[in-house]
mmCIF file of C-alpha atoms in Angstrom:
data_model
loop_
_atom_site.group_PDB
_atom_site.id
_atom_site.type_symbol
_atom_site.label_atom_id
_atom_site.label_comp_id
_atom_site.label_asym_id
_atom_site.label_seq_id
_atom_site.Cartn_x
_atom_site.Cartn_y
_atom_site.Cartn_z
ATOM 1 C CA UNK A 1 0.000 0.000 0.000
ATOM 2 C CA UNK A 2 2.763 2.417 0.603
ATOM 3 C CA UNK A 3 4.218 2.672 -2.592
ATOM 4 C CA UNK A 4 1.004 3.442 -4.020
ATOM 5 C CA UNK A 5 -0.202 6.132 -1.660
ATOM 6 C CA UNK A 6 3.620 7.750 -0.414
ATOM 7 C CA UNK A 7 5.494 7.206 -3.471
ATOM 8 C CA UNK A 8 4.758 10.933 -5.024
ATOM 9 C CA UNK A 9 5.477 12.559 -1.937
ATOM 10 C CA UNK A 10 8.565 11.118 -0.767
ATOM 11 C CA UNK A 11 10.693 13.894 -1.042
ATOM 12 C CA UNK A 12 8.437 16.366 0.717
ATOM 13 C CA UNK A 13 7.478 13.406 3.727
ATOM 14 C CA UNK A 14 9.226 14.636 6.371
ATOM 15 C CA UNK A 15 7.870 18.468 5.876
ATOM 16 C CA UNK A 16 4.155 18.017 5.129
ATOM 17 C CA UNK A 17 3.673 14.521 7.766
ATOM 18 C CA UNK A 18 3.446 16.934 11.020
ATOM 19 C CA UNK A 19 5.897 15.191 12.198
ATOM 20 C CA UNK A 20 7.384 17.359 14.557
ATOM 21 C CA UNK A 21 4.380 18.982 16.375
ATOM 22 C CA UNK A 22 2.045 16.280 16.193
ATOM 23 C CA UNK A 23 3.880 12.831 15.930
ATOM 24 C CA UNK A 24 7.419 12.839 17.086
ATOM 25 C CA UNK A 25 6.249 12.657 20.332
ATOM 26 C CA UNK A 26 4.630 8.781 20.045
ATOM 27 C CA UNK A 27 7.922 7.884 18.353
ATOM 28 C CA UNK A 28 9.938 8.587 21.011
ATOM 29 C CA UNK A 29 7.844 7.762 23.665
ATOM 30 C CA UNK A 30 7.803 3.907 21.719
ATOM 31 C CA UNK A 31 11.276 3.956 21.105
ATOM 32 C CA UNK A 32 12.487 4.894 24.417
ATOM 33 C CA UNK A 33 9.986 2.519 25.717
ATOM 34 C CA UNK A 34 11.694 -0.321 24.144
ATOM 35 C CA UNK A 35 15.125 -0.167 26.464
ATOM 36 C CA UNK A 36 17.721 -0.775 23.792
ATOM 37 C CA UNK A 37 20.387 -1.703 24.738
ATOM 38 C CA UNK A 38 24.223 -0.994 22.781
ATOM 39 C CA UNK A 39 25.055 -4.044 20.006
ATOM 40 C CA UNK A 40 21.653 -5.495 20.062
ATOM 41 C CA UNK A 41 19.326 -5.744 16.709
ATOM 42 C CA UNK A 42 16.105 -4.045 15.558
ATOM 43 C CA UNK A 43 13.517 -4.133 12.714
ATOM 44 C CA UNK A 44 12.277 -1.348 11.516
ATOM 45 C CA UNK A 45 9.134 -2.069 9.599
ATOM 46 C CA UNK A 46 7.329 0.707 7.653
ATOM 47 C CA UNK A 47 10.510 2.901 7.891
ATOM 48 C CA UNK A 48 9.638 5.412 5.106
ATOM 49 C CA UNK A 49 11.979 7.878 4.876
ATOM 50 C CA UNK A 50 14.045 7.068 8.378
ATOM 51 C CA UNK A 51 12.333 8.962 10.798
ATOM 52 C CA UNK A 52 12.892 6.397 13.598
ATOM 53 C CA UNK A 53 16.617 5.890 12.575
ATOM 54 C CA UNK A 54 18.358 8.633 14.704
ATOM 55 C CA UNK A 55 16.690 7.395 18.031
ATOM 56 C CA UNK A 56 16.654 3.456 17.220
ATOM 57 C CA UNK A 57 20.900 3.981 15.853
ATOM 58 C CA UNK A 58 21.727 6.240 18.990
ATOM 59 C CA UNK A 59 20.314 3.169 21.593
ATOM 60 C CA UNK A 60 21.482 0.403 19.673
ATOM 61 C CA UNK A 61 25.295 2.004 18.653
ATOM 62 C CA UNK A 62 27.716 0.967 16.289
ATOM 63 C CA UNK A 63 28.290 -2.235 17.630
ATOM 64 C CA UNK A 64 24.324 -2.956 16.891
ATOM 65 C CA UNK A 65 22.331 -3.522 13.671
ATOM 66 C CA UNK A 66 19.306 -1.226 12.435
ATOM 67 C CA UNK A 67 17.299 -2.693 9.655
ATOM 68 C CA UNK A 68 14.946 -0.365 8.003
ATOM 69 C CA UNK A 69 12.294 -1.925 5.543
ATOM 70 C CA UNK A 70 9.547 -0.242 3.169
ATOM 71 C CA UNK A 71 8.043 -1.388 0.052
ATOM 72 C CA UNK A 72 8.148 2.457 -1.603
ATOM 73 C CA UNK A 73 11.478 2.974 -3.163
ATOM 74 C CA UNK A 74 11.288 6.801 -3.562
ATOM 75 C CA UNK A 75 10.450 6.678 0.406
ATOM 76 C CA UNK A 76 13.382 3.961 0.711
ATOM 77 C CA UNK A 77 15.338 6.370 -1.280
ATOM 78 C CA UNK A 78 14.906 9.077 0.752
ATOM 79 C CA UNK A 79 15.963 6.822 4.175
ATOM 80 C CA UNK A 80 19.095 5.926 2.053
ATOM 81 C CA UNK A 81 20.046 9.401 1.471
ATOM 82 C CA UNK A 82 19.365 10.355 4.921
ATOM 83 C CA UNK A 83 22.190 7.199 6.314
ATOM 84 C CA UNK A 84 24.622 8.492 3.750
ATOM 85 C CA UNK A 85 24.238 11.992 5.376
ATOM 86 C CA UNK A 86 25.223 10.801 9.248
ATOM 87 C CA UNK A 87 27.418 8.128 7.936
ATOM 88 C CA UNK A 88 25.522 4.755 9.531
ATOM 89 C CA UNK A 89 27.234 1.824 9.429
ATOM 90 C CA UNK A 90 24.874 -0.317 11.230
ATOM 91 C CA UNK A 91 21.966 0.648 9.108
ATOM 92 C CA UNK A 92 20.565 -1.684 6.361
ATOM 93 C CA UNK A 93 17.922 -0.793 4.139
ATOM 94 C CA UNK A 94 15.357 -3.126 2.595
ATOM 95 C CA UNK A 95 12.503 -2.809 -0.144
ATOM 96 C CA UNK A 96 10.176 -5.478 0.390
ATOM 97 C CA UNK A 97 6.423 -5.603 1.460
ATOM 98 C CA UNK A 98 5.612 -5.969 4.960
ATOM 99 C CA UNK A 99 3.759 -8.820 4.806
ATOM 100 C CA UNK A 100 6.937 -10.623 3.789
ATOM 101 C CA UNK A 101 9.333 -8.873 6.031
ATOM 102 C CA UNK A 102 11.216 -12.488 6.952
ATOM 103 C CA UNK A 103 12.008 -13.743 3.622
ATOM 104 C CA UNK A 104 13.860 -10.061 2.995
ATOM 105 C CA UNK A 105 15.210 -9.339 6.201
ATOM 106 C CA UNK A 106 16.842 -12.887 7.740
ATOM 107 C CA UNK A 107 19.501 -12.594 5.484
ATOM 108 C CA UNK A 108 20.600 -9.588 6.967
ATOM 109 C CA UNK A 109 21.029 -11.382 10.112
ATOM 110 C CA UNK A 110 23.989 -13.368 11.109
ATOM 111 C CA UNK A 111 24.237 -16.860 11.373
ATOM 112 C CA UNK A 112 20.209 -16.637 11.366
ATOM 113 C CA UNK A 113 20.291 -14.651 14.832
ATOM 114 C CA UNK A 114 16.506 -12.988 16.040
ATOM 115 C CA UNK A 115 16.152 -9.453 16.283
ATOM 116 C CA UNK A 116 16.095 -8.090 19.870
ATOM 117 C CA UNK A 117 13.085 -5.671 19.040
ATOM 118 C CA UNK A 118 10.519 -4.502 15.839
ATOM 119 C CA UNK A 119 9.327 -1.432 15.632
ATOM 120 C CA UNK A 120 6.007 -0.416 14.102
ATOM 121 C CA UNK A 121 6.213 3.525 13.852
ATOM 122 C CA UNK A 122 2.650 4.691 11.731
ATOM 123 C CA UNK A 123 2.920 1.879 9.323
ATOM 124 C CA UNK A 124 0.703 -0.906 10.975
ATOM 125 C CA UNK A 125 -2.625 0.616 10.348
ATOM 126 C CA UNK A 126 -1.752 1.602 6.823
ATOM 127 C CA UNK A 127 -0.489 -1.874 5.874
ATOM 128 C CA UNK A 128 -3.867 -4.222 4.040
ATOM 129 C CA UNK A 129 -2.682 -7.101 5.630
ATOM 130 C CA UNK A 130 -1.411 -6.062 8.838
ATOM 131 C CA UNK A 131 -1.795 -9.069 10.907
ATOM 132 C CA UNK A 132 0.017 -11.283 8.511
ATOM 133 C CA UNK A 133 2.642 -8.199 8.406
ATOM 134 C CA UNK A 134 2.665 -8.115 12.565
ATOM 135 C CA UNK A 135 2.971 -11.913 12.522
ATOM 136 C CA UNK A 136 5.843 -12.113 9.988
ATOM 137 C CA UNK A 137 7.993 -9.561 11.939
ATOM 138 C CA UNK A 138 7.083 -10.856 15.608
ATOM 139 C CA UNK A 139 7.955 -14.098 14.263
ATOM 140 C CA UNK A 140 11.518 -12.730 13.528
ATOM 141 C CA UNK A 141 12.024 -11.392 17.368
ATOM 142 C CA UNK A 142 13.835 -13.883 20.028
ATOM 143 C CA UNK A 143 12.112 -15.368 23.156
ATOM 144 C CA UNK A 144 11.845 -11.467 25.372
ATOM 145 C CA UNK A 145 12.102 -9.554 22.627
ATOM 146 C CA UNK A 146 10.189 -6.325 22.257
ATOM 147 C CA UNK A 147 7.892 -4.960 20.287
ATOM 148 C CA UNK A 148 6.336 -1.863 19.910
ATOM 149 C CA UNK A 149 3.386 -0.119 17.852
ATOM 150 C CA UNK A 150 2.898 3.260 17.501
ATOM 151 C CA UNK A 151 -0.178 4.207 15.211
ATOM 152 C CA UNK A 152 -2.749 7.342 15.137
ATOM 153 C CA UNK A 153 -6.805 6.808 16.738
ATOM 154 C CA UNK A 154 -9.207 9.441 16.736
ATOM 155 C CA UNK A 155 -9.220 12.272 19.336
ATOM 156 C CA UNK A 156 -11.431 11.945 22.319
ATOM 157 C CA UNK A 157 -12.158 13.347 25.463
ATOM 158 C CA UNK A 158 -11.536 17.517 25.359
ATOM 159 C CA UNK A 159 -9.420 16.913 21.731
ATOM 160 C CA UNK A 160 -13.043 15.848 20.203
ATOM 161 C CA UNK A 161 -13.300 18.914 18.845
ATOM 162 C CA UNK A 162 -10.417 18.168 17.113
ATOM 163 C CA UNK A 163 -11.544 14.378 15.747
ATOM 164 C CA UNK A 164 -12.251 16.374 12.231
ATOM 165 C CA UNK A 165 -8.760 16.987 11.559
ATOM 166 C CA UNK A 166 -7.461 13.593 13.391
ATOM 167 C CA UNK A 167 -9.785 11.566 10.774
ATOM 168 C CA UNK A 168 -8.581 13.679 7.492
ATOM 169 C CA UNK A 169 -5.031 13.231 8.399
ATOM 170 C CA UNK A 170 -5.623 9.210 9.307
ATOM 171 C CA UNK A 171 -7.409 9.513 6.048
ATOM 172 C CA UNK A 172 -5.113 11.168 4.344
ATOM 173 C CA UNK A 173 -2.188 8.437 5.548
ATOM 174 C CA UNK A 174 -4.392 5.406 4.977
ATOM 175 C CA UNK A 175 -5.362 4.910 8.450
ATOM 176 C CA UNK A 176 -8.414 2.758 9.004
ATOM 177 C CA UNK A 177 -10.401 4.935 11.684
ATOM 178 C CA UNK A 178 -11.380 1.945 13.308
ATOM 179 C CA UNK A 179 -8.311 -0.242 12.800
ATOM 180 C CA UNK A 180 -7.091 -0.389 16.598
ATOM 181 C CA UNK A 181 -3.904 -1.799 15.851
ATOM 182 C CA UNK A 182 -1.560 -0.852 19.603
ATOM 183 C CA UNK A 183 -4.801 -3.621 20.901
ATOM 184 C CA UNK A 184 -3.111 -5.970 19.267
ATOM 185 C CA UNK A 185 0.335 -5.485 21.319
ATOM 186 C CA UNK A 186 -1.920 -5.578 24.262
ATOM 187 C CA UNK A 187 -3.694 -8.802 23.187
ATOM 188 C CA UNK A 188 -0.506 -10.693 22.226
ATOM 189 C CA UNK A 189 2.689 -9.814 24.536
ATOM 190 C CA UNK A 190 3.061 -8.869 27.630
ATOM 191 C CA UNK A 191 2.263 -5.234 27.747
ATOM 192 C CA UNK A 192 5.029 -3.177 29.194
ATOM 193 C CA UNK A 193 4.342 0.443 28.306
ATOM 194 C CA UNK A 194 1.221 2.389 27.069
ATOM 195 C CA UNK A 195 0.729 5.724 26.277
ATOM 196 C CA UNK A 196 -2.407 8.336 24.545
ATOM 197 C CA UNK A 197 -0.795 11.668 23.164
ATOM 198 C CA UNK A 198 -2.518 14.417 21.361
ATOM 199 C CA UNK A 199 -5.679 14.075 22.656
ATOM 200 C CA UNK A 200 -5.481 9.996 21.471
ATOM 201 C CA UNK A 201 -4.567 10.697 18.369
ATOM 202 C CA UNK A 202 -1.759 9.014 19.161
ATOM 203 C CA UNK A 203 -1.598 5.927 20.583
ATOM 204 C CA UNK A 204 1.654 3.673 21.720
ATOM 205 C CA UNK A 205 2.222 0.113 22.670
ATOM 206 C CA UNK A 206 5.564 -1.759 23.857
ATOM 207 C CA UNK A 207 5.189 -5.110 25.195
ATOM 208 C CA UNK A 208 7.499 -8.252 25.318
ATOM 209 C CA UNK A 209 6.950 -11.673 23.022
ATOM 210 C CA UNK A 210 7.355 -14.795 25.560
ATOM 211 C CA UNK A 211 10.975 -15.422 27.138
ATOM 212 C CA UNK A 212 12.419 -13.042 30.007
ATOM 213 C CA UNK A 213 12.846 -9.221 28.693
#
């Protein structure tokens, strides 16, 4: 779905997304919320242009492994030009669809090792088959690894009078109003860290897959 809907935009993403006044703030409440640690290994799914790359390379160092994936090349391009820039090392980039993350990301991995933590920054509810897309990256994590969802809801509470503009701009990204995808953290892992932001427009889930954290 992304290539179809971010693909002419790419280059402008970053600028006319909000990102800074409205979503930052769920990203780096999810990211922090995910405690990682220096030289472990993280999946990045949805990563459009590499919005969550500064935060997720900074925890994980150059001793770790940051793999972005996206199945928009002109959004992938812009991520790529964006590593060049700060010089990443332990960044690799992937075009594939999300729904078949593991077939294009294990052999990134050494010797076949799990991923420590997948990340799910706005790309879950955009995704048409976002179970099988959850499923395929979970299924990449090792026994206490994390995973965390960060996706957009409509306001509520004193924000409602804001729910007009919350629904174009889920509309406007693909967003399913309805499509509650942070329950599914909450159904499947054990839930760790929640958070509503904006008025729930923004809505985060961390929680850890079976194992010890």
């Amino acid at each position: 779905m992304r290539p179809r809907r971010y693909g002419p935009t790419a280059r402008w993403y970053d600028v006319v997304s909000f990102e800074p006044l409205v979503y930052r703030p769920g990203r780096v409440a999810a990211i922090d919320a995910l405690h990682l640690r220096p030289g472990e290994r993280v999946l990045d799914v949805g990563c459009g242009t590499g919005l969550s790359l500064p935060p997720l390379v900074r925890d994980v160092g150059p001793a770790g492994l940051v793999v972005g994936l996206d199945a928009s090349p002109t959004m992938l391009g812009q991520a790529h030009a964006r590593v060049a820039r700060a010089g990443w090392g332990s960044v690799r980039l992937v075009q594939a669809s999300a729904a078949d993350c593991v077939a294009a990301v294990r052999p990134l991995l050494r010797d076949d090792e799990p991923v420590d933590a997948v990340v799910f920054a706005y790309s879950l509810g955009v995704l048409d088959d976002w179970q099988r897309a959850y499923d395929e990256a979970v299924s990449l994590l090792r026994p206490g690894g994390r995973v965390a969802v960060v996706d957009t809801s409509p306001t509520r509470g004193r924000a409602r009078a804001l729910a007009p503009l919350a629904r174009l701009a889920m509309l406007a990204g693909g967003v399913h109003p309805r499509r509650r995808v942070w329950q599914h953290v909450a159904d499947r892992t054990h839930l760790t860290f929640t958070a509503e932001l904006r008025g729930g427009h923004v809505r985060v889930a961390v929680g850890t897959v079976g194992g010890t954290p």
